[in-house]
Coordinates of C-alpha atoms in Angstrom, one line a residue:
M650 CA 51.1 148.7 61.4
F651 CA 48.3 149.7 59.0
E652 CA 47.6 146.1 57.9
N653 CA 44.1 146.0 59.5
F654 CA 43.3 149.7 58.9
T655 CA 40.5 150.4 56.4
F656 CA 38.2 153.2 55.2
E657 CA 34.5 152.5 54.8
N658 CA 33.8 155.5 52.5
P659 CA 37.1 156.3 50.7
Q660 CA 35.3 158.3 48.0
F661 CA 35.2 161.2 50.4
F662 CA 39.0 161.6 49.9
W663 CA 38.1 163.4 46.6
L664 CA 37.2 166.4 48.8
F665 CA 40.9 166.9 49.5
L666 CA 40.9 168.6 46.1
I667 CA 39.2 171.5 47.8
L668 CA 42.3 172.2 49.9
P669 CA 44.6 173.3 47.1
L670 CA 41.8 175.6 45.9
A671 CA 41.5 177.1 49.3
I672 CA 45.2 177.7 49.6
A673 CA 45.2 179.4 46.2
W674 CA 42.3 181.6 47.2
F675 CA 44.0 182.6 50.4
I676 CA 47.2 183.6 48.6
L677 CA 45.3 185.7 46.0
K678 CA 43.1 187.5 48.7
R679 CA 45.8 187.7 51.4
N680 CA 46.6 191.4 50.8
K681 CA 43.0 192.4 50.6
Q682 CA 41.9 191.0 53.9
Q683 CA 42.7 194.2 55.8
A684 CA 41.6 197.8 55.3
E685 CA 44.1 200.1 53.6
L686 CA 45.0 203.7 54.5
K687 CA 46.7 205.7 51.9
I688 CA 48.9 208.7 53.0
S689 CA 51.5 210.7 51.1
S690 CA 54.3 209.9 53.6
I691 CA 55.0 207.8 56.6
K692 CA 57.7 210.2 57.9
G693 CA 57.0 210.9 61.5
F694 CA 55.6 207.4 62.1
K695 CA 57.6 204.8 64.0
V696 CA 57.7 201.6 62.0
S697 CA 58.0 198.4 63.9
G698 CA 57.3 194.9 62.8
S699 CA 54.9 192.8 64.9
W700 CA 55.3 189.1 65.3
L701 CA 51.5 188.8 65.5
T702 CA 51.2 190.0 61.9
K703 CA 53.6 187.3 60.8
L704 CA 51.8 184.6 62.7
K705 CA 48.3 185.5 61.4
P706 CA 48.4 182.8 58.6
V707 CA 48.4 180.3 61.4
L708 CA 44.7 180.8 61.7
F709 CA 44.3 179.6 58.1
V710 CA 46.6 176.7 58.6
L711 CA 44.5 175.6 61.6
R712 CA 41.4 175.8 59.5
L713 CA 43.0 173.7 56.8
F714 CA 44.0 171.0 59.2
A715 CA 40.5 171.0 60.7
M716 CA 39.1 170.5 57.2
A717 CA 41.5 167.7 56.4
L718 CA 40.6 165.9 59.6
I719 CA 36.9 166.3 58.9
I720 CA 37.3 164.9 55.4
T721 CA 39.3 161.9 56.8
A722 CA 36.6 161.4 59.4
M723 CA 33.9 161.3 56.7
A724 CA 35.9 158.5 55.0
R725 CA 35.3 156.5 58.3
P726 CA 38.7 155.1 59.2
R727 CA 38.5 152.0 61.3
T728 CA 40.5 149.0 62.3
V729 CA 39.3 145.4 61.8
D730 CA 40.1 142.4 63.8
V731 CA 39.4 139.2 61.8
S732 CA 39.1 135.9 63.6
T733 CA 38.6 132.6 61.7
K734 CA 37.0 129.4 62.8
T735 CA 37.3 126.4 60.5
K736 CA 34.8 123.5 60.7
T737 CA 35.7 120.3 58.8
T738 CA 32.9 117.9 58.1
R739 CA 33.5 114.2 58.4
G740 CA 36.3 113.5 55.9
I741 CA 37.0 110.7 53.4
D742 CA 38.3 107.3 54.2
I743 CA 40.7 106.1 51.5
V744 CA 42.5 102.7 51.1
M745 CA 45.3 102.5 48.6
A746 CA 45.6 99.0 47.3
I747 CA 49.1 98.5 45.8
D748 CA 50.3 95.7 43.6
V749 CA 53.8 94.5 44.8
S750 CA 54.4 91.6 42.5
A751 CA 57.8 91.2 40.8
S752 CA 56.5 92.9 37.6
M753 CA 56.2 96.2 39.5
L754 CA 60.0 96.4 39.3
A755 CA 59.8 96.9 35.5
K756 CA 61.7 99.9 34.4
D757 CA 59.3 101.6 31.9
L758 CA 58.7 104.1 34.7
K759 CA 61.7 105.6 36.4
P760 CA 63.4 104.2 38.4
N761 CA 60.8 101.4 38.3
R762 CA 57.0 101.2 38.6
L763 CA 56.9 100.6 42.3
E764 CA 59.3 103.4 43.3
A765 CA 57.6 105.9 40.9
L766 CA 54.3 105.0 42.5
K767 CA 55.6 105.5 46.1
V768 CA 56.8 109.0 45.3
V769 CA 53.5 110.1 43.7
A770 CA 51.4 108.4 46.4
A771 CA 53.3 110.0 49.2
E772 CA 52.5 113.5 47.8
F773 CA 48.9 112.5 47.5
I774 CA 48.8 111.5 51.1
K775 CA 50.4 114.8 52.2
D776 CA 47.7 116.7 50.3
R777 CA 44.9 114.9 52.2
P778 CA 45.3 116.4 55.8
N779 CA 41.6 116.0 56.7
D780 CA 41.2 112.4 55.6
R781 CA 42.0 109.0 57.0
I782 CA 44.2 106.7 54.8
G783 CA 45.1 103.0 54.9
L784 CA 47.4 100.8 52.9
V785 CA 46.8 97.3 51.4
V786 CA 49.5 95.5 49.5
Y787 CA 48.9 92.4 47.4
A788 CA 50.6 90.1 45.0
G789 CA 49.5 86.4 44.9
E790 CA 47.7 87.2 48.3
S791 CA 47.0 90.4 50.2
F792 CA 47.3 91.9 53.6
T793 CA 46.7 95.2 55.4
K794 CA 49.9 97.2 55.8
T795 CA 48.3 100.2 57.5
P796 CA 44.7 100.3 58.9
I797 CA 42.9 103.5 58.0
T798 CA 44.3 106.3 60.2
S799 CA 44.5 110.1 60.4
D800 CA 48.2 109.9 61.4
K801 CA 49.9 110.7 58.1
S802 CA 53.4 110.1 59.5
I803 CA 52.5 106.4 60.0
V804 CA 51.0 106.1 56.6
L805 CA 54.0 107.9 54.9
G806 CA 56.4 105.7 56.9
N807 CA 54.7 102.5 55.8
M808 CA 54.4 103.7 52.2
K809 CA 58.2 104.2 52.2
D810 CA 58.6 100.6 53.4
V811 CA 56.4 99.2 50.6
R812 CA 58.7 96.9 48.5
Y813 CA 58.8 93.6 46.7
D814 CA 60.3 91.2 49.2
N815 CA 59.1 87.8 48.0
I816 CA 57.2 87.3 51.3
L817 CA 53.9 87.3 49.5
E818 CA 53.2 84.5 47.0
N819 CA 54.0 85.8 43.5
G820 CA 51.2 86.6 41.1
T821 CA 48.5 89.3 40.9
A822 CA 45.4 88.7 43.1
I823 CA 43.3 91.7 42.1
G824 CA 40.2 90.2 43.8
M825 CA 42.1 89.6 47.0
G826 CA 43.5 93.1 47.1
L827 CA 40.1 94.7 46.5
A828 CA 38.4 92.4 49.0
T829 CA 40.9 93.2 51.7
S830 CA 40.5 96.9 51.0
V831 CA 36.7 96.6 51.2
N832 CA 37.1 94.8 54.6
R833 CA 39.1 97.8 55.9
L834 CA 36.3 100.2 54.9
K835 CA 33.1 98.4 55.4
E836 CA 32.6 99.6 59.0
S837 CA 33.7 103.2 58.2
K838 CA 31.3 106.0 59.1
A839 CA 32.9 108.5 56.8
K840 CA 30.7 110.5 54.4
S841 CA 32.7 109.0 51.5
K842 CA 34.7 105.7 51.2
V843 CA 37.2 105.3 48.4
I844 CA 39.6 102.6 47.2
I845 CA 42.5 103.4 44.8
L846 CA 43.6 100.1 43.3
L847 CA 46.7 100.0 41.3
T848 CA 48.1 97.1 39.3
D849 CA 50.3 96.3 36.3
G850 CA 48.8 92.9 35.3
S851 CA 45.8 90.7 35.3
N852 CA 44.1 88.6 37.9
N853 CA 46.0 85.3 38.0
A854 CA 46.1 84.4 41.7
G855 CA 44.0 84.4 44.8
F856 CA 40.7 82.7 45.7
I857 CA 38.4 85.7 45.5
D858 CA 37.0 86.7 42.1
P859 CA 37.5 90.4 41.3
K860 CA 33.8 90.7 40.3
I861 CA 32.6 89.4 43.7
A862 CA 35.0 91.8 45.5
S863 CA 33.5 94.6 43.3
E864 CA 30.0 93.6 44.3
L865 CA 31.0 93.8 47.9
A866 CA 32.4 97.3 47.3
V867 CA 29.0 98.3 45.8
E868 CA 27.1 96.8 48.7
Y869 CA 29.1 98.9 51.2
G870 CA 29.0 102.1 49.1
I871 CA 32.7 102.1 48.4
K872 CA 33.9 103.9 45.2
T873 CA 36.9 102.4 43.5
Y874 CA 39.4 104.2 41.3
T875 CA 41.5 101.7 39.3
I876 CA 44.9 102.4 37.8
G877 CA 46.7 100.3 35.2
I878 CA 50.4 101.1 35.4
G879 CA 52.8 100.3 32.6
T880 CA 53.8 101.4 29.1
N881 CA 52.1 100.2 25.9
G882 CA 53.9 97.3 24.2
M883 CA 57.2 96.0 25.7
A884 CA 59.0 96.9 28.9
L885 CA 62.2 95.9 30.6
T886 CA 60.9 93.5 33.2
P887 CA 62.4 91.0 35.8
V888 CA 62.5 87.6 34.1
A889 CA 64.7 85.6 36.6
I890 CA 66.6 85.8 39.8
L891 CA 70.4 85.4 39.6
P892 CA 72.3 83.3 42.1
N893 CA 73.4 86.5 43.9
G894 CA 69.7 87.3 44.6
T895 CA 69.5 90.2 42.0
F896 CA 67.0 90.2 39.2
Q897 CA 67.9 89.5 35.6
Y898 CA 65.9 91.8 33.3
G899 CA 64.6 91.2 29.8
M900 CA 62.0 92.7 27.5
G901 CA 58.5 91.5 28.3
K902 CA 55.1 92.3 27.1
V903 CA 52.9 94.6 29.2
E904 CA 49.6 92.8 29.9
I905 CA 47.1 94.8 31.9
D906 CA 43.5 93.6 32.1
E907 CA 42.0 97.0 31.3
K908 CA 38.6 95.5 30.7
L909 CA 38.4 94.2 34.3
L910 CA 39.7 97.4 35.8
K911 CA 37.2 99.4 33.8
E912 CA 34.3 97.2 34.9
I913 CA 35.4 97.5 38.6
A914 CA 35.5 101.3 38.3
K915 CA 32.2 101.5 36.5
D916 CA 30.3 99.2 38.8
T917 CA 31.5 101.0 42.0
G918 CA 31.0 104.6 40.6
G919 CA 34.7 105.2 40.2
K920 CA 37.0 105.8 37.2
Y921 CA 39.7 103.9 35.4
F922 CA 43.1 105.5 34.5
R923 CA 46.1 104.3 32.6
A924 CA 49.6 105.5 33.7
T925 CA 52.1 104.9 30.9
N926 CA 54.9 107.1 32.4
N927 CA 55.8 109.0 35.6
K928 CA 54.1 112.3 34.5
K929 CA 50.9 110.5 33.6
L930 CA 50.9 108.7 37.0
E931 CA 51.3 112.0 38.8
Q932 CA 48.5 113.6 36.8
I933 CA 46.2 110.7 37.7
Y934 CA 46.6 111.1 41.4
Q935 CA 46.1 114.9 41.0
E936 CA 42.8 114.2 39.2
I937 CA 41.7 111.8 41.9
D938 CA 42.7 114.4 44.5
K939 CA 40.4 116.9 42.8
L940 CA 37.5 114.4 42.4
E941 CA 37.5 113.5 46.1
K942 CA 37.4 116.6 48.2
T943 CA 36.6 117.0 51.9
D944 CA 34.1 119.8 52.7
I945 CA 35.5 122.5 54.9
E946 CA 33.5 125.4 56.2
E947 CA 35.3 128.6 57.2
F948 CA 33.7 131.2 59.4
K949 CA 35.1 134.7 59.6
F950 CA 34.2 137.1 62.4
Y951 CA 34.9 140.8 61.9
N952 CA 35.2 143.2 64.8
Y953 CA 35.4 146.8 63.7
E954 CA 36.7 149.7 65.9
E955 CA 35.7 153.1 64.5
K956 CA 38.4 155.8 64.6
F957 CA 36.5 158.8 63.0
R958 CA 35.4 160.1 66.4
Y959 CA 38.9 161.0 67.4
L960 CA 39.4 162.9 64.2
V961 CA 36.2 164.8 64.7
L962 CA 37.1 165.8 68.2
L963 CA 40.6 166.9 67.1
A964 CA 39.1 168.9 64.2
G965 CA 36.7 170.5 66.7
L966 CA 39.6 171.4 69.0
L967 CA 41.5 173.1 66.1
I968 CA 38.4 175.1 65.1
F969 CA 37.9 176.2 68.7
V970 CA 41.6 177.2 69.0
E971 CA 41.3 179.1 65.7
F972 CA 38.1 180.9 66.9
L973 CA 39.7 181.7 70.2
L974 CA 42.9 183.2 68.6
R975 CA 40.9 185.1 66.0
Y976 CA 38.8 186.9 68.6
T977 CA 41.5 187.4 71.3
I978 CA 45.2 187.7 70.3
F979 CA 44.5 188.4 66.6
R980 CA 41.4 190.5 67.1
S981 CA 43.0 193.7 66.0
F982 CA 44.1 192.2 62.7
V983 CA 40.8 190.5 61.7

């Protein structure tokens, strides 16, 4: 009820301290407010109590209420109606290039690298409501899984469907994945264009050199964040496919071409990250989220409705009633 009720000058409420002093003064001087007549005896006088005498303190009460209302009016009570208008500037277009080679099923991240990435990337997508996002997947070759779109339900649905399915030629074509991502963004009119390229290996497939793809990104003003995913040393990795179609796992060396990933990030104005576990991967996407922010302007409009006038009018009415009673009904007692 009082959620939008404010006082412009609340310091005037200190004046309420006067009211207890006024009450104390009234009590002390109450018996001296009327003239006294001393006589030796009241025998022969008819004594009768008058209700007017008992009601006389009402005059003081009316004056107290009038003072309280005037003090409250001085504090300027008012209601405020706040309306908000949000203006979002042109957002950021982001393409997430994801390595889906067999090595992404390694179990150094839980339950494996690819599934860990999907969980973290989905949260990243949900936290970018004002941006357009697309998905590119690559192994020995690459293709666009989702063109850049503002419909997050489509992106999240396709992210959920990202998996190793042996459709793409096996290998890690970093140059192909980056070039396909650049192709998705080159016509974008967004104020900022970003690629988040994730891999767990080195460029060993495809017909586009990663450095050439990096030069294309620079030409079109596309910033690239690169992420190397995988622990240091050895990891439980797929080494063969069993007759029943499942993978046989064995310990394999983690080989990430960090030098290449750092060069791509540096040349395009981005940054390189290394995700050695689930927590680190989550922190990387949180940092990228902070680095790439969409500008949002919020305009607030305040409509104030002053309430002190009603209090002043009511205080004036009480003073008038007190004045009227003092010089009419209670005139003989004043």
